[in-house]
PDB file of C-alpha atoms and ligand atoms in Angstrom:
ATOM      1  CA  MET D  28      -2.835   7.713  27.142  1.00  0.00           C
ATOM      2  CA  GLU D  29      -0.743   5.238  25.206  1.00  0.00           C
ATOM      3  CA  SER D  30       1.343   6.798  22.467  1.00  0.00           C
ATOM      4  CA  GLN D  31      -0.054   6.930  18.939  1.00  0.00           C
ATOM      5  CA  ILE D  32       1.425   5.219  15.880  1.00  0.00           C
ATOM      6  CA  ASP D  33       0.559   4.790  12.179  1.00  0.00           C
ATOM      7  CA  LEU D  34       1.418   1.513  10.456  1.00  0.00           C
ATOM      8  CA  HIS D  35       0.206   2.381   6.938  1.00  0.00           C
ATOM      9  CA  VAL D  36       1.955   5.313   5.271  1.00  0.00           C
ATOM     10  CA  HIS D  37       2.839   6.107   1.638  1.00  0.00           C
ATOM     11  CA  THR D  38       5.649   8.382   0.425  1.00  0.00           C
ATOM     12  CA  THR D  39       6.966   9.709  -2.887  1.00  0.00           C
ATOM     13  CA  ALA D  40       8.660   6.304  -3.297  1.00  0.00           C
ATOM     14  CA  SER D  41       5.194   5.277  -4.555  1.00  0.00           C
ATOM     15  CA  ASP D  42       2.134   7.515  -4.895  1.00  0.00           C
ATOM     16  CA  GLY D  43       2.363   9.632  -1.759  1.00  0.00           C
ATOM     17  CA  SER D  44       3.095  13.352  -2.071  1.00  0.00           C
ATOM     18  CA  PHE D  45       5.472  13.659   0.920  1.00  0.00           C
ATOM     19  CA  SER D  46       9.065  12.411   0.723  1.00  0.00           C
ATOM     20  CA  PRO D  47      10.104   9.779   3.287  1.00  0.00           C
ATOM     21  CA  SER D  48      11.917  12.373   5.405  1.00  0.00           C
ATOM     22  CA  GLU D  49       8.965  14.804   5.179  1.00  0.00           C
ATOM     23  CA  VAL D  50       6.648  12.040   6.414  1.00  0.00           C
ATOM     24  CA  VAL D  51       8.953  11.355   9.359  1.00  0.00           C
ATOM     25  CA  HIS D  52       9.136  15.054  10.273  1.00  0.00           C
ATOM     26  CA  LEU D  53       5.366  15.378  10.015  1.00  0.00           C
ATOM     27  CA  ALA D  54       4.864  12.291  12.205  1.00  0.00           C
ATOM     28  CA  SER D  55       7.271  13.718  14.737  1.00  0.00           C
ATOM     29  CA  ALA D  56       5.499  17.106  14.713  1.00  0.00           C
ATOM     30  CA  LEU D  57       2.173  15.324  15.278  1.00  0.00           C
ATOM     31  CA  GLY D  58       3.621  13.496  18.273  1.00  0.00           C
ATOM     32  CA  LEU D  59       3.452   9.996  16.795  1.00  0.00           C
ATOM     33  CA  SER D  60       5.930   7.569  18.350  1.00  0.00           C
ATOM     34  CA  ALA D  61       6.226   5.197  15.368  1.00  0.00           C
ATOM     35  CA  ILE D  62       5.279   4.887  11.710  1.00  0.00           C
ATOM     36  CA  ALA D  63       5.645   2.128   9.129  1.00  0.00           C
ATOM     37  CA  ILE D  64       6.554   3.059   5.561  1.00  0.00           C
ATOM     38  CA  THR D  65       4.288   0.895   3.379  1.00  0.00           C
ATOM     39  CA  ASP D  66       4.700   2.042  -0.205  1.00  0.00           C
ATOM     40  CA  HIS D  67       3.052   0.177  -3.078  1.00  0.00           C
ATOM     41  CA  ASP D  68       5.343  -2.570  -4.401  1.00  0.00           C
ATOM     42  CA  THR D  69       8.583  -0.982  -3.171  1.00  0.00           C
ATOM     43  CA  VAL D  70      10.813  -0.708  -0.124  1.00  0.00           C
ATOM     44  CA  ALA D  71      12.840   2.154  -1.620  1.00  0.00           C
ATOM     45  CA  GLY D  72      11.515   4.842   0.740  1.00  0.00           C
ATOM     46  CA  TYR D  73      12.767   3.228   3.934  1.00  0.00           C
ATOM     47  CA  PRO D  74      16.481   4.208   4.027  1.00  0.00           C
ATOM     48  CA  GLU D  75      15.705   7.940   3.786  1.00  0.00           C
ATOM     49  CA  ALA D  76      12.964   7.594   6.418  1.00  0.00           C
ATOM     50  CA  ALA D  77      15.263   5.668   8.765  1.00  0.00           C
ATOM     51  CA  GLU D  78      17.936   8.325   8.362  1.00  0.00           C
ATOM     52  CA  ALA D  79      15.463  11.119   9.162  1.00  0.00           C
ATOM     53  CA  ALA D  80      14.138   9.098  12.101  1.00  0.00           C
ATOM     54  CA  SER D  81      17.530   8.754  13.748  1.00  0.00           C
ATOM     55  CA  ALA D  82      17.568  12.540  14.188  1.00  0.00           C
ATOM     56  CA  SER D  83      13.974  12.865  15.368  1.00  0.00           C
ATOM     57  CA  GLY D  84      13.730   9.936  17.769  1.00  0.00           C
ATOM     58  CA  ILE D  85      10.650   8.419  16.166  1.00  0.00           C
ATOM     59  CA  GLU D  86      10.601   4.688  15.370  1.00  0.00           C
ATOM     60  CA  VAL D  87      10.334   3.786  11.675  1.00  0.00           C
ATOM     61  CA  ILE D  88       9.373   0.289  10.577  1.00  0.00           C
ATOM     62  CA  PRO D  89      10.265  -0.968   7.091  1.00  0.00           C
ATOM     63  CA  GLY D  90       7.202  -2.196   5.259  1.00  0.00           C
ATOM     64  CA  ILE D  91       5.552  -2.675   1.892  1.00  0.00           C
ATOM     65  CA  GLU D  92       2.040  -2.923   0.428  1.00  0.00           C
ATOM     66  CA  ILE D  93       1.767  -5.423  -2.420  1.00  0.00           C
ATOM     67  CA  SER D  94      -1.176  -5.223  -4.845  1.00  0.00           C
ATOM     68  CA  THR D  95      -2.480  -8.699  -5.567  1.00  0.00           C
ATOM     69  CA  ARG D  96      -5.505 -10.370  -7.102  1.00  0.00           C
ATOM     70  CA  TYR D  97      -7.808 -12.890  -5.441  1.00  0.00           C
ATOM     71  CA  ARG D  98     -11.203 -12.800  -7.151  1.00  0.00           C
ATOM     72  CA  SER D  99     -10.836  -8.998  -6.867  1.00  0.00           C
ATOM     73  CA  ALA D 100      -8.001  -6.615  -5.953  1.00  0.00           C
ATOM     74  CA  VAL D 101      -6.505  -7.361  -2.537  1.00  0.00           C
ATOM     75  CA  HIS D 102      -3.613  -5.546  -0.832  1.00  0.00           C
ATOM     76  CA  ILE D 103      -1.155  -7.335   1.436  1.00  0.00           C
ATOM     77  CA  LEU D 104       1.015  -5.355   3.845  1.00  0.00           C
ATOM     78  CA  GLY D 105       4.416  -6.709   4.876  1.00  0.00           C
ATOM     79  CA  TYR D 106       6.254  -5.482   7.969  1.00  0.00           C
ATOM     80  CA  TYR D 107       9.993  -5.856   8.658  1.00  0.00           C
ATOM     81  CA  VAL D 108      10.726  -7.253   5.203  1.00  0.00           C
ATOM     82  CA  ASN D 109      14.442  -7.623   4.562  1.00  0.00           C
ATOM     83  CA  GLN D 110      15.185  -5.175   1.737  1.00  0.00           C
ATOM     84  CA  ASN D 111      18.194  -7.205   0.613  1.00  0.00           C
ATOM     85  CA  ASN D 112      16.301 -10.443   0.156  1.00  0.00           C
ATOM     86  CA  HIS D 113      17.126 -11.559  -3.369  1.00  0.00           C
ATOM     87  CA  THR D 114      13.762 -13.156  -4.196  1.00  0.00           C
ATOM     88  CA  LEU D 115      11.900 -10.089  -2.960  1.00  0.00           C
ATOM     89  CA  GLN D 116      14.087  -7.746  -5.004  1.00  0.00           C
ATOM     90  CA  GLN D 117      13.653  -9.877  -8.108  1.00  0.00           C
ATOM     91  CA  SER D 118       9.863  -9.990  -7.775  1.00  0.00           C
ATOM     92  CA  LEU D 119       9.639  -6.249  -7.148  1.00  0.00           C
ATOM     93  CA  ASN D 120      11.817  -5.599 -10.205  1.00  0.00           C
ATOM     94  CA  GLU D 121       9.422  -7.689 -12.285  1.00  0.00           C
ATOM     95  CA  ILE D 122       6.513  -5.589 -11.013  1.00  0.00           C
ATOM     96  CA  VAL D 123       8.342  -2.394 -12.035  1.00  0.00           C
ATOM     97  CA  GLU D 124       9.073  -3.798 -15.512  1.00  0.00           C
ATOM     98  CA  ASP D 125       5.428  -4.763 -15.937  1.00  0.00           C
ATOM     99  CA  ARG D 126       4.316  -1.312 -14.762  1.00  0.00           C
ATOM    100  CA  ASP D 127       6.775   0.283 -17.228  1.00  0.00           C
ATOM    101  CA  ARG D 128       5.284  -1.689 -20.144  1.00  0.00           C
ATOM    102  CA  ARG D 129       1.748  -0.722 -19.092  1.00  0.00           C
ATOM    103  CA  ASN D 130       2.664   2.919 -18.466  1.00  0.00           C
ATOM    104  CA  GLU D 131       4.393   3.260 -21.862  1.00  0.00           C
ATOM    105  CA  LYS D 132       1.112   2.139 -23.455  1.00  0.00           C
ATOM    106  CA  ILE D 133      -0.825   4.755 -21.488  1.00  0.00           C
ATOM    107  CA  CYS D 134       1.635   7.457 -22.629  1.00  0.00           C
ATOM    108  CA  ALA D 135       1.285   6.317 -26.247  1.00  0.00           C
ATOM    109  CA  LEU D 136      -2.520   6.605 -26.012  1.00  0.00           C
ATOM    110  CA  MET D 137      -2.206  10.081 -24.531  1.00  0.00           C
ATOM    111  CA  ARG D 138       0.201  11.144 -27.282  1.00  0.00           C
ATOM    112  CA  GLU D 139      -2.266   9.874 -29.910  1.00  0.00           C
ATOM    113  CA  ASP D 140      -4.666  12.393 -28.390  1.00  0.00           C
ATOM    114  CA  GLY D 141      -2.095  15.131 -28.846  1.00  0.00           C
ATOM    115  CA  LEU D 142      -0.914  15.324 -25.250  1.00  0.00           C
ATOM    116  CA  ALA D 143       2.791  15.984 -24.764  1.00  0.00           C
ATOM    117  CA  VAL D 144       3.539  13.187 -22.316  1.00  0.00           C
ATOM    118  CA  ARG D 145       6.855  11.345 -22.241  1.00  0.00           C
ATOM    119  CA  TYR D 146       7.421   8.423 -19.942  1.00  0.00           C
ATOM    120  CA  ASP D 147      11.078   9.202 -19.278  1.00  0.00           C
ATOM    121  CA  ASN D 148      10.018  12.632 -18.008  1.00  0.00           C
ATOM    122  CA  LEU D 149       7.433  11.044 -15.723  1.00  0.00           C
ATOM    123  CA  LYS D 150      10.119   8.704 -14.397  1.00  0.00           C
ATOM    124  CA  LYS D 151      12.393  11.649 -13.715  1.00  0.00           C
ATOM    125  CA  ARG D 152       9.641  13.476 -11.903  1.00  0.00           C
ATOM    126  CA  PHE D 153       7.911  10.675  -9.983  1.00  0.00           C
ATOM    127  CA  GLY D 154      10.553   7.965  -9.547  1.00  0.00           C
ATOM    128  CA  THR D 155      10.461   4.230 -10.101  1.00  0.00           C
ATOM    129  CA  ILE D 156       6.947   3.232  -9.064  1.00  0.00           C
ATOM    130  CA  ILE D 157       4.581   5.006 -11.416  1.00  0.00           C
ATOM    131  CA  GLY D 158       0.898   4.252 -11.204  1.00  0.00           C
ATOM    132  CA  ARG D 159      -2.395   5.571 -12.426  1.00  0.00           C
ATOM    133  CA  PRO D 160      -2.503   8.126  -9.564  1.00  0.00           C
ATOM    134  CA  HIS D 161       0.483   9.852 -11.207  1.00  0.00           C
ATOM    135  CA  PHE D 162      -1.270   9.902 -14.580  1.00  0.00           C
ATOM    136  CA  ALA D 163      -4.304  11.316 -12.789  1.00  0.00           C
ATOM    137  CA  ARG D 164      -2.155  14.148 -11.447  1.00  0.00           C
ATOM    138  CA  VAL D 165      -0.751  14.870 -14.903  1.00  0.00           C
ATOM    139  CA  LEU D 166      -4.213  14.866 -16.502  1.00  0.00           C
ATOM    140  CA  THR D 167      -5.377  17.280 -13.812  1.00  0.00           C
ATOM    141  CA  GLU D 168      -2.405  19.583 -14.431  1.00  0.00           C
ATOM    142  CA  LEU D 169      -3.147  19.516 -18.160  1.00  0.00           C
ATOM    143  CA  GLY D 170      -6.618  20.818 -17.315  1.00  0.00           C
ATOM    144  CA  LEU D 171      -8.391  17.687 -18.515  1.00  0.00           C
ATOM    145  CA  ALA D 172      -9.795  16.836 -15.090  1.00  0.00           C
ATOM    146  CA  SER D 173     -10.752  18.862 -12.042  1.00  0.00           C
ATOM    147  CA  ASP D 174      -8.940  16.557  -9.602  1.00  0.00           C
ATOM    148  CA  VAL D 175      -7.476  13.071  -9.251  1.00  0.00           C
ATOM    149  CA  GLN D 176     -10.883  11.448  -8.678  1.00  0.00           C
ATOM    150  CA  ASP D 177     -12.266  13.162 -11.763  1.00  0.00           C
ATOM    151  CA  ALA D 178      -9.262  12.025 -13.828  1.00  0.00           C
ATOM    152  CA  PHE D 179      -9.853   8.417 -12.777  1.00  0.00           C
ATOM    153  CA  ARG D 180     -13.540   8.688 -13.574  1.00  0.00           C
ATOM    154  CA  LYS D 181     -12.971  10.209 -17.010  1.00  0.00           C
ATOM    155  CA  TYR D 182      -9.795   8.492 -18.194  1.00  0.00           C
ATOM    156  CA  LEU D 183      -8.239   5.837 -15.974  1.00  0.00           C
ATOM    157  CA  GLU D 184     -10.897   3.469 -14.651  1.00  0.00           C
ATOM    158  CA  VAL D 185     -11.632   0.151 -16.379  1.00  0.00           C
ATOM    159  CA  GLY D 186     -13.345   0.862 -19.696  1.00  0.00           C
ATOM    160  CA  LYS D 187     -12.110   4.468 -19.891  1.00  0.00           C
ATOM    161  CA  PRO D 188      -9.789   5.685 -22.702  1.00  0.00           C
ATOM    162  CA  TYR D 189      -6.453   5.465 -20.877  1.00  0.00           C
ATOM    163  CA  PHE D 190      -7.111   2.319 -18.881  1.00  0.00           C
ATOM    164  CA  GLN D 191      -4.540  -0.380 -19.576  1.00  0.00           C
ATOM    165  CA  ARG D 192      -4.320  -3.512 -17.494  1.00  0.00           C
ATOM    166  CA  ARG D 193      -1.221  -4.613 -15.679  1.00  0.00           C
ATOM    167  CA  ASN D 194      -0.214  -7.933 -14.158  1.00  0.00           C
ATOM    168  CA  PHE D 195      -0.268  -8.753 -10.469  1.00  0.00           C
ATOM    169  CA  LEU D 196       1.566 -11.123  -8.200  1.00  0.00           C
ATOM    170  CA  SER D 197      -0.837 -13.769  -6.964  1.00  0.00           C
ATOM    171  CA  ILE D 198      -2.011 -13.402  -3.402  1.00  0.00           C
ATOM    172  CA  GLU D 199      -0.392 -16.733  -2.502  1.00  0.00           C
ATOM    173  CA  ARG D 200       2.972 -15.653  -3.904  1.00  0.00           C
ATOM    174  CA  SER D 201       2.745 -12.234  -2.255  1.00  0.00           C
ATOM    175  CA  VAL D 202       2.144 -13.632   1.211  1.00  0.00           C
ATOM    176  CA  GLU D 203       4.892 -16.226   0.743  1.00  0.00           C
ATOM    177  CA  LEU D 204       7.302 -13.625  -0.589  1.00  0.00           C
ATOM    178  CA  ILE D 205       6.891 -11.458   2.507  1.00  0.00           C
ATOM    179  CA  VAL D 206       7.439 -14.492   4.753  1.00  0.00           C
ATOM    180  CA  GLU D 207      10.520 -15.515   2.734  1.00  0.00           C
ATOM    181  CA  ALA D 208      11.921 -12.003   3.169  1.00  0.00           C
ATOM    182  CA  GLY D 209      11.548 -12.376   6.943  1.00  0.00           C
ATOM    183  CA  GLY D 210       8.488 -10.121   7.062  1.00  0.00           C
ATOM    184  CA  ILE D 211       5.068 -10.294   8.672  1.00  0.00           C
ATOM    185  CA  PRO D 212       2.193 -10.436   6.132  1.00  0.00           C
ATOM    186  CA  VAL D 213      -0.996  -8.589   7.037  1.00  0.00           C
ATOM    187  CA  LEU D 214      -4.290  -8.301   5.134  1.00  0.00           C
ATOM    188  CA  ALA D 215      -4.782  -4.574   4.368  1.00  0.00           C
ATOM    189  CA  HIS D 216      -8.096  -2.679   4.766  1.00  0.00           C
ATOM    190  CA  PRO D 217     -10.410  -5.745   4.619  1.00  0.00           C
ATOM    191  CA  PHE D 218     -13.621  -3.778   3.995  1.00  0.00           C
ATOM    192  CA  GLN D 219     -12.241  -2.288   0.761  1.00  0.00           C
ATOM    193  CA  TYR D 220     -12.968  -5.538  -1.054  1.00  0.00           C
ATOM    194  CA  ARG D 221     -16.723  -5.435  -0.402  1.00  0.00           C
ATOM    195  CA  LEU D 222     -16.867  -9.102   0.560  1.00  0.00           C
ATOM    196  CA  SER D 223     -19.578 -10.879   2.505  1.00  0.00           C
ATOM    197  CA  ASP D 224     -18.615 -12.242   5.913  1.00  0.00           C
ATOM    198  CA  ALA D 225     -18.285 -15.717   4.377  1.00  0.00           C
ATOM    199  CA  ASP D 226     -16.085 -14.497   1.512  1.00  0.00           C
ATOM    200  CA  LEU D 227     -13.903 -12.449   3.852  1.00  0.00           C
ATOM    201  CA  ARG D 228     -13.420 -15.549   5.981  1.00  0.00           C
ATOM    202  CA  ASP D 229     -12.518 -17.540   2.839  1.00  0.00           C
ATOM    203  CA  LEU D 230      -9.950 -14.901   1.936  1.00  0.00           C
ATOM    204  CA  ILE D 231      -8.434 -14.909   5.430  1.00  0.00           C
ATOM    205  CA  GLU D 232      -8.366 -18.704   5.645  1.00  0.00           C
ATOM    206  CA  HIS D 233      -6.793 -18.927   2.192  1.00  0.00           C
ATOM    207  CA  CYS D 234      -4.072 -16.413   3.127  1.00  0.00           C
ATOM    208  CA  ILE D 235      -3.376 -18.184   6.427  1.00  0.00           C
ATOM    209  CA  GLU D 236      -2.393 -21.288   4.438  1.00  0.00           C
ATOM    210  CA  TYR D 237       0.465 -19.264   2.947  1.00  0.00           C
ATOM    211  CA  GLY D 238       1.537 -17.558   6.168  1.00  0.00           C
ATOM    212  CA  LEU D 239      -0.754 -14.585   6.818  1.00  0.00           C
ATOM    213  CA  ALA D 240      -0.024 -13.278  10.321  1.00  0.00           C
ATOM    214  CA  GLY D 241      -2.298 -10.275  10.805  1.00  0.00           C
ATOM    215  CA  ILE D 242      -5.320  -8.202   9.844  1.00  0.00           C
ATOM    216  CA  GLU D 243      -5.446  -4.407   9.527  1.00  0.00           C
ATOM    217  CA  CYS D 244      -8.359  -3.795  11.910  1.00  0.00           C
ATOM    218  CA  LEU D 245      -7.967  -0.045  12.509  1.00  0.00           C
ATOM    219  CA  TYR D 246      -8.134   2.052   9.346  1.00  0.00           C
ATOM    220  CA  SER D 247      -9.235   5.491   8.145  1.00  0.00           C
ATOM    221  CA  GLY D 248     -13.015   5.670   8.073  1.00  0.00           C
ATOM    222  CA  TYR D 249     -13.658   2.312   9.748  1.00  0.00           C
ATOM    223  CA  SER D 250     -16.183   2.658  12.570  1.00  0.00           C
ATOM    224  CA  ALA D 251     -15.544   1.330  16.084  1.00  0.00           C
ATOM    225  CA  GLU D 252     -18.019  -1.424  15.336  1.00  0.00           C
ATOM    226  CA  GLN D 253     -16.245  -2.390  12.103  1.00  0.00           C
ATOM    227  CA  SER D 254     -12.886  -2.434  13.903  1.00  0.00           C
ATOM    228  CA  ARG D 255     -14.336  -4.601  16.689  1.00  0.00           C
ATOM    229  CA  TYR D 256     -15.656  -7.058  14.108  1.00  0.00           C
ATOM    230  CA  LEU D 257     -12.251  -7.277  12.382  1.00  0.00           C
ATOM    231  CA  SER D 258     -10.503  -7.621  15.748  1.00  0.00           C
ATOM    232  CA  SER D 259     -12.822 -10.487  16.651  1.00  0.00           C
ATOM    233  CA  LEU D 260     -11.866 -12.208  13.379  1.00  0.00           C
ATOM    234  CA  ALA D 261      -8.189 -11.641  14.197  1.00  0.00           C
ATOM    235  CA  ALA D 262      -8.676 -13.197  17.636  1.00  0.00           C
ATOM    236  CA  GLU D 263     -10.617 -16.125  16.207  1.00  0.00           C
ATOM    237  CA  TYR D 264      -7.890 -16.902  13.669  1.00  0.00           C
ATOM    238  CA  HIS D 265      -5.012 -16.140  16.083  1.00  0.00           C
ATOM    239  CA  LEU D 266      -3.803 -13.239  13.950  1.00  0.00           C
ATOM    240  CA  LEU D 267      -2.150  -9.968  14.931  1.00  0.00           C
ATOM    241  CA  ILE D 268      -4.095  -6.711  14.853  1.00  0.00           C
ATOM    242  CA  THR D 269      -2.549  -3.756  13.016  1.00  0.00           C
ATOM    243  CA  GLY D 270      -3.773  -0.299  12.109  1.00  0.00           C
ATOM    244  CA  GLY D 271      -2.886   2.680   9.984  1.00  0.00           C
ATOM    245  CA  SER D 272      -4.252   5.651   8.103  1.00  0.00           C
ATOM    246  CA  ASP D 273      -3.124   4.910   4.501  1.00  0.00           C
ATOM    247  CA  PHE D 274      -1.777   8.460   4.413  1.00  0.00           C
ATOM    248  CA  HIS D 275      -0.858   9.605   0.863  1.00  0.00           C
ATOM    249  CA  GLY D 276      -0.594  13.387   1.421  1.00  0.00           C
ATOM    250  CA  SER D 277      -2.290  15.461  -1.286  1.00  0.00           C
ATOM    251  CA  SER D 278      -3.053  12.339  -3.369  1.00  0.00           C
ATOM    252  CA  LYS D 279      -5.716  11.502  -0.723  1.00  0.00           C
ATOM    253  CA  PRO D 280      -6.264  14.886   0.922  1.00  0.00           C
ATOM    254  CA  HIS D 281      -9.052  13.695   3.217  1.00  0.00           C
ATOM    255  CA  ILE D 282      -6.663  11.378   5.106  1.00  0.00           C
ATOM    256  CA  GLN D 283      -4.348  12.775   7.794  1.00  0.00           C
ATOM    257  CA  LEU D 284      -1.226  11.064   9.083  1.00  0.00           C
ATOM    258  CA  GLY D 285      -2.048   9.251  12.340  1.00  0.00           C
ATOM    259  CA  SER D 286      -5.644  10.398  12.771  1.00  0.00           C
ATOM    260  CA  GLY D 287      -6.948   9.309   9.342  1.00  0.00           C
ATOM    261  CA  THR D 288     -10.318  10.884   8.635  1.00  0.00           C
ATOM    262  CA  GLY D 289     -10.350  12.305  12.174  1.00  0.00           C
ATOM    263  CA  ASP D 290     -10.863   9.682  14.827  1.00  0.00           C
ATOM    264  CA  LEU D 291      -8.244   7.034  14.048  1.00  0.00           C
ATOM    265  CA  TYR D 292      -6.068   6.137  17.035  1.00  0.00           C
ATOM    266  CA  VAL D 293      -3.621   3.268  16.658  1.00  0.00           C
ATOM    267  CA  PRO D 294      -2.007   2.486  20.034  1.00  0.00           C
ATOM    268  CA  TYR D 295       1.664   1.605  20.461  1.00  0.00           C
ATOM    269  CA  SER D 296       0.746  -1.750  22.045  1.00  0.00           C
ATOM    270  CA  LEU D 297      -0.111  -3.133  18.571  1.00  0.00           C
ATOM    271  CA  LEU D 298       3.464  -2.463  17.488  1.00  0.00           C
ATOM    272  CA  GLU D 299       4.790  -4.209  20.609  1.00  0.00           C
ATOM    273  CA  ARG D 300       2.962  -7.366  19.579  1.00  0.00           C
ATOM    274  CA  LEU D 301       4.247  -6.988  16.015  1.00  0.00           C
ATOM    275  CA  ASN D 302       7.766  -6.589  17.398  1.00  0.00           C
ATOM    276  CA  HIS D 303       7.326  -9.677  19.500  1.00  0.00           C
ATOM    277  CA  GLU D 304       6.288 -11.612  16.389  1.00  0.00           C
ATOM    278  CA  ASN D 305       9.206 -10.135  14.466  1.00  0.00           C
ATOM    279  CA  ALA D 306      11.711 -11.264  17.113  1.00  0.00           C
ATOM    280  CA  SER D 307      10.611 -14.850  16.522  1.00  0.00           C
ATOM    281  CA  HIS D 308      11.312 -14.626  12.764  1.00  0.00           C
ATOM    282  CA  ILE D 309      14.632 -15.554  11.244  1.00  0.00           C
ATOM    283  CA  PRO D 310      14.956 -13.697   7.921  1.00  0.00           C
ATOM    284  CA  LEU D 311      16.281 -15.677   4.978  1.00  0.00           C
ATOM    285  CA  VAL D 312      18.769 -13.548   3.070  1.00  0.00           C
TER     286      VAL D 312
HETATM  287  P1  LIG O 414      -2.152   1.158 -10.645  1.00  0.00           P
HETATM  288  O1  LIG O 414      -1.625   0.124  -9.704  1.00  0.00           O
HETATM  289  O2  LIG O 414      -1.077   1.972 -11.247  1.00  0.00           O
HETATM  290  O3  LIG O 414      -3.090   0.590 -11.652  1.00  0.00           O
HETATM  291  O4  LIG O 414      -3.000   2.197  -9.744  1.00  0.00           O
HETATM  292  C1  LIG O 414      -3.826   1.705  -8.719  1.00  0.00           C
HETATM  293  C2  LIG O 414      -3.973   2.765  -7.640  1.00  0.00           C
HETATM  294  O5  LIG O 414      -4.804   3.802  -8.126  1.00  0.00           O
HETATM  295  C3  LIG O 414      -4.678   2.233  -6.407  1.00  0.00           C
HETATM  296  O6  LIG O 414      -3.753   1.788  -5.422  1.00  0.00           O
HETATM  297  C4  LIG O 414      -5.468   3.400  -5.892  1.00  0.00           C
HETATM  298  O7  LIG O 414      -4.714   4.089  -4.902  1.00  0.00           O
HETATM  299  C5  LIG O 414      -5.634   4.308  -7.092  1.00  0.00           C
HETATM  300  N1  LIG O 414      -7.014   4.311  -7.596  1.00  0.00           N
HETATM  301  C6  LIG O 414      -7.662   3.326  -8.233  1.00  0.00           C
HETATM  302  N2  LIG O 414      -8.910   3.704  -8.600  1.00  0.00           N
HETATM  303  C7  LIG O 414      -9.050   4.983  -8.166  1.00  0.00           C
HETATM  304  C8  LIG O 414     -10.103   5.949  -8.239  1.00  0.00           C
HETATM  305  N3  LIG O 414     -11.273   5.685  -8.826  1.00  0.00           N
HETATM  306  N4  LIG O 414      -9.879   7.169  -7.677  1.00  0.00           N
HETATM  307  C9  LIG O 414      -8.694   7.449  -7.086  1.00  0.00           C
HETATM  308  N5  LIG O 414      -7.671   6.591  -6.990  1.00  0.00           N
HETATM  309  C10 LIG O 414      -7.837   5.367  -7.519  1.00  0.00           C
HETATM  310 FE1  LIG O 415      -1.869   4.433  -3.250  1.00  0.00          FE
HETATM  311 FE1  LIG O 416      -4.128  -0.350  -0.183  1.00  0.00          FE
HETATM  312 ZN1  LIG O 417      -1.959   1.931   1.167  1.00  0.00          ZN
END
């Protein structure tokens, strides 16, 4: 059988619980031949993963997952983005600054409730990209929620006491940014947006105008039928097919690296086509 890969993996550089090198070692132990590091709004996990990969022989692809808005929340994956691209770095810095402002407000609300939470301590513990999943972990540790899901339900969802909005890059800008940084933009987990067929097509067609190159057709929990439907859309729109688990470690304990919720199998041939596409790109530094 063709070797197995995973093109959607989070690390401690965002809200995953495994460090980049731990993820690489786990992938290697599971017999995966390649993984892509796709942290939320950052490329910071890649160097450590690449370093660990050189010892283990597994292929590591630099990637990112940008949170955007288009009617609702939409995530765009970017593969082979050039980490040194100035425009990309600048935009990612702006996202971090916006997150910092939002997160400081969440900490202030928690302190008003008598909780001893300091943002600089969270930064020290969790790194640069801090999101609501980290607050959920803290609330759980403080005994205010039974687990991350419960913490979201009680405190962090829209309308709940510690919800604070943050800003998002537009979907147009996100797709363009990935292209400008020499990367390949891919629509992540299309069924997560609960769109009708017509609205999903609108979304895809809109993104294609800005340079969308692929659709994530294989994903944790997607049935064979769902994946076939997405693959048929990819074929119809001349887009690449990608696939990955969205592994986060203990932050999403039901998802395993590579195999997702059990039956995910992303074949190496999808990466070959991605590589072929990548070879035809000339990154702008
Ligand atoms: P943020 O970007 O910091 O507002 O956090 C958004 C992230 O929180 C998403 O990428 C999800 O992974 C996670 N998330 C959002 N809602 C929930 C929920 N109800 N339960 C668990 N995780 C959630
Ligand atoms: Fe996440
Ligand atoms: Fe996502
Ligand atoms: Zn993800």
